[in-house]
Phi, psi and omega in degrees: 000124180274130179292334184297331181298334182259323184294335178282340189250349184204146171257124187282351182300135177070012179296313178291329178295327179295320178293320178297320178296326178300314179293321181294334181277010177075028175088017178257115181274115184236163179295333177295321182292325189250015187269330193303315184238015184278152180285349183266013181237079184273173170264097187233044179300325181294320180295320183297334183277352181263136174280333179228100181301139178289330179200147176260007189298322181297316181294313183298319179297324183285316186269343185306320181298340181272352182264133185236158169265145182237129177242125183243128180234156176233166185261353182292131180297135177196150181295152178294162181298135179268175182296330182294341181277348179276128180305140186309316183295343186256355185299326183293346179274350189254111179268173176298320180296320178299319180298320179295323184282327189242014170095000177262132180231128181274099184127198183280127180293146179278178185297321181299320179294322181294332181274346185288151175301140183265153174275113180280329181183160174227146181200200183225171178192183180204144178287137178244358171206171185282352183265010171099013175281132185236131176266138173208189176271148175298321183289342175288318183287317182055217176253064189286147169272331182213136179235127177238141176240138181241127180281168182304322181282355178105348179293138184241138178229149172275140182236158177240153179279123177274316181183166182218158177222090183301332184293333175248003181058041177244150177215154180237128177248166171214136177299132183296142183297334182264019186260040177057049182291136181290162178295322179283152179287160181287146173289147181212167180238165184250149172285139173257191182261101181292335179293337180277347180286141183240155176299127183104348177292144176292142174223156177234121177258136180230150180169199183232076182296133178055024178070019183282350185106174188302129183224141177241136174229156182235159179183206180229165168288117183271328181196165179231160174066033181284135174250109183251010179076019181280333182189176185288347184241028181306128177202048193288148162278134174259130182232156177252004171296125185302125170230146185222184177303126185106341175279346183305131180092349179281165184271152165251123183256151166270183184283000172264001180079019178262145178282118176249359179195158175246114183300128190229320188209159173229156172249113186204133176284345185249347183093354174244167189303130174243016178085011179232100179238159184230137181231136174295124182296146185298327182291338171276317185293321186295326178290316178297313183294321178300319179291322179294321177296318186280318189240345184079002179209171182241129176251137181232155177289155183221134179257317177091048178223158165259139182231161176214164183292140174272103178278167176304321179294318178294321178300320178296319179293331180275347183082022180273149181290329180206157177286123177201168176076198181228125182277126178279115179264338178202148178240126181289134179301135177075007182277166174305323179296317180296318180293332180277350178094013175293147182232156171299131183103344174291149173244118179280114185250347179199149173230124182052038177082354180266120184294142176257104185279320182229161184303316188290347177288328186294310180303320180295319183293313181296319182298331181278353177274149182276146175300134182092352181282137177275139180223152175257122183246122179265125180236148173264121183214128176061032175093359180212165179266146175217158183250131178243144176267128182228139174259116185294138177261174176271137182297126178294162178299336178287358177059047180272048177287163175311117186220151183292135177293134185283087184195165169282146180246007175294137185289139179283163181237164178288152186126051182212153177257140184238155176215150176291153179275129170263178183299323180295318180293321178299318179294321181295325182265004177072029181254147177280170183294334181266357180286134178281164175151155172229146185261141175277116183265336180204150179229129177294118183297339179261003182270173182290329179302313178295319180299324185268356172110003177289139184235152171300138183100344174295144178248118176275120185257320179217150174229123181053039177080000182255131177294144176235135182237356181206159176302331179295324177298318180297315180298320181295314180295321180294314181300318179296319181293321179292327178294332178073192181171164183298327185262004182245099181256015184289145176257356181205158174261133178273124186239128175266119183245139172254124180235109179054040176092352179254128176275138175210158180256141171227168183234135176264106182291118184293332181296338181260359186286000000 
C-alpha cells in the first residue's frame, strides 16, 4: 500500500477530534464536526459566485478519493450471471473474454461456475471519517457473507457491517482492523445541509454504475420532499444527474463538495437512468449514521397512535377551517399518547410549535425526537386548538410508531343499510359486549357511501362524537344535523368506522344527504 495515495487526498490532523466531537454532540453528525480535515470542505468562493461552473473537475478530484465501490458476495451456490442480466444497451461491450474474466458467461454456465461464490450485489459508498466508516445503502449490503470496498486507486479492503437502518435504507460499514490498513488515515467527506439545497441547484453524483469503476455525473436538484413509498420516512431529494445500477449508496455532492444526499433509487421503465433519481437527504442521513457509529442501531421516538389524512370532507366534519395535520383514529393503550390525554378524533396540527401540514410530516418529526424528551403537542379538538404535554417514548420493536391507518379516508355518503350488532357479530368484529356500534349490511353501488369508500361489514361506532347502538340512533343524529341550528355550522358528519379491527374516520357530507 503506497502512502502517497492517501497523503495527497487527506490531512489526518483532527481526524480523531472529529469523532470525539461527534460523541460530545450527543450523536448528531454534522458538517461542523467533520469539516476541519475532510476532503469535502474546499475553498470554493469562486465557484459559489458562478451560476454556471466552467468545470467540476476540481471538486471531483478533491472528493473522489473518499468514494468507494462495494462488492458483496454470498456463499450459496448459484450460477454466474448470464448475458440476459446485462442491460441491453451494454451487451455490445461484453466479449466472451470479458465474460471469462468477470463472471459473465454467454450460454449455460459450467459446473465450476455453478459452484463458485455468487456476486449478490454491487454498489457504492463513501468514507465519513478518517477511521474507515463508510456509508452505503442497506439494500446494497443485504445479508452478505463478505463485503469488500475498493478505493479509487484500486486498493481493496474487507469491511464489516456496523449497523443498518432499513426504514431509511442506510447502512454503515467499517474497514476491518486486520485488513492491511495504511498508516495514513482514510480520506473522507463531510455532510452538508440538505435543507439549504434548492430546486435548480447543481449536484454531482458519484459511484460505480454497472461495476465500471468510479464515475461522476452532474445535474440539478429536480424536486424535494418526494414520497416514493420506499419507507415510512420518505423525504427524498429528486435529482436528474444520471445514476444507475451500482450507484446505490454513493454520494450526491453540492458545489462545495459536501454530501447532501445518498443515492438510493431511480424511476425508470428500462432499469437504466431516465433522469429521475432519488437520494436520502443528508439531514436525515447524518442523524441515522451518527447513531449507527455510536450504538450500532437507530432509536426513534414513539407516540403510539394511528393517524390518517385530513381530507376536505373530514375537515368540514371536524369544523376545521382547512384540511391540515394528522387525524388520530386510534390511541394505543398505555402509550405516550394515551398518558398525555390524546383522544381518537383529535387532529395533531403542531409539535413544539412547528405546524404539521400533512400526515407524512408527523411520523418523521416524532421519529427524530429522543425517547424521554418532553414535547408540546397542539391538537384540534371540539372546534378549537389546545396544547398537551407529552413525553416521547422509545419505539417498540414492533415498530408501532405513528403510522397511517390502512384505510380509505374518502368520506362516506348516505345510501347504506344498517343493522344492530348481536353477540356473534361483536365477536366477529373484535368488539366487546359494551362496545357501541351498528354494522353496515349493504351499500348502494350508485350512492355516495359506495363512492366515498364505505363497505359492507364496516361497523359505525360513533357519529359526531356520539355513540350509536342501533340504526335508530344513526337516523336521529342525522335528522338533527339536517335540521341544522344556530350553533351547528358543520358541512359534514364525522363518523368513526371500525373496519377489520382498525378504527378510521370518514365524513358524511350533509349537502348530499
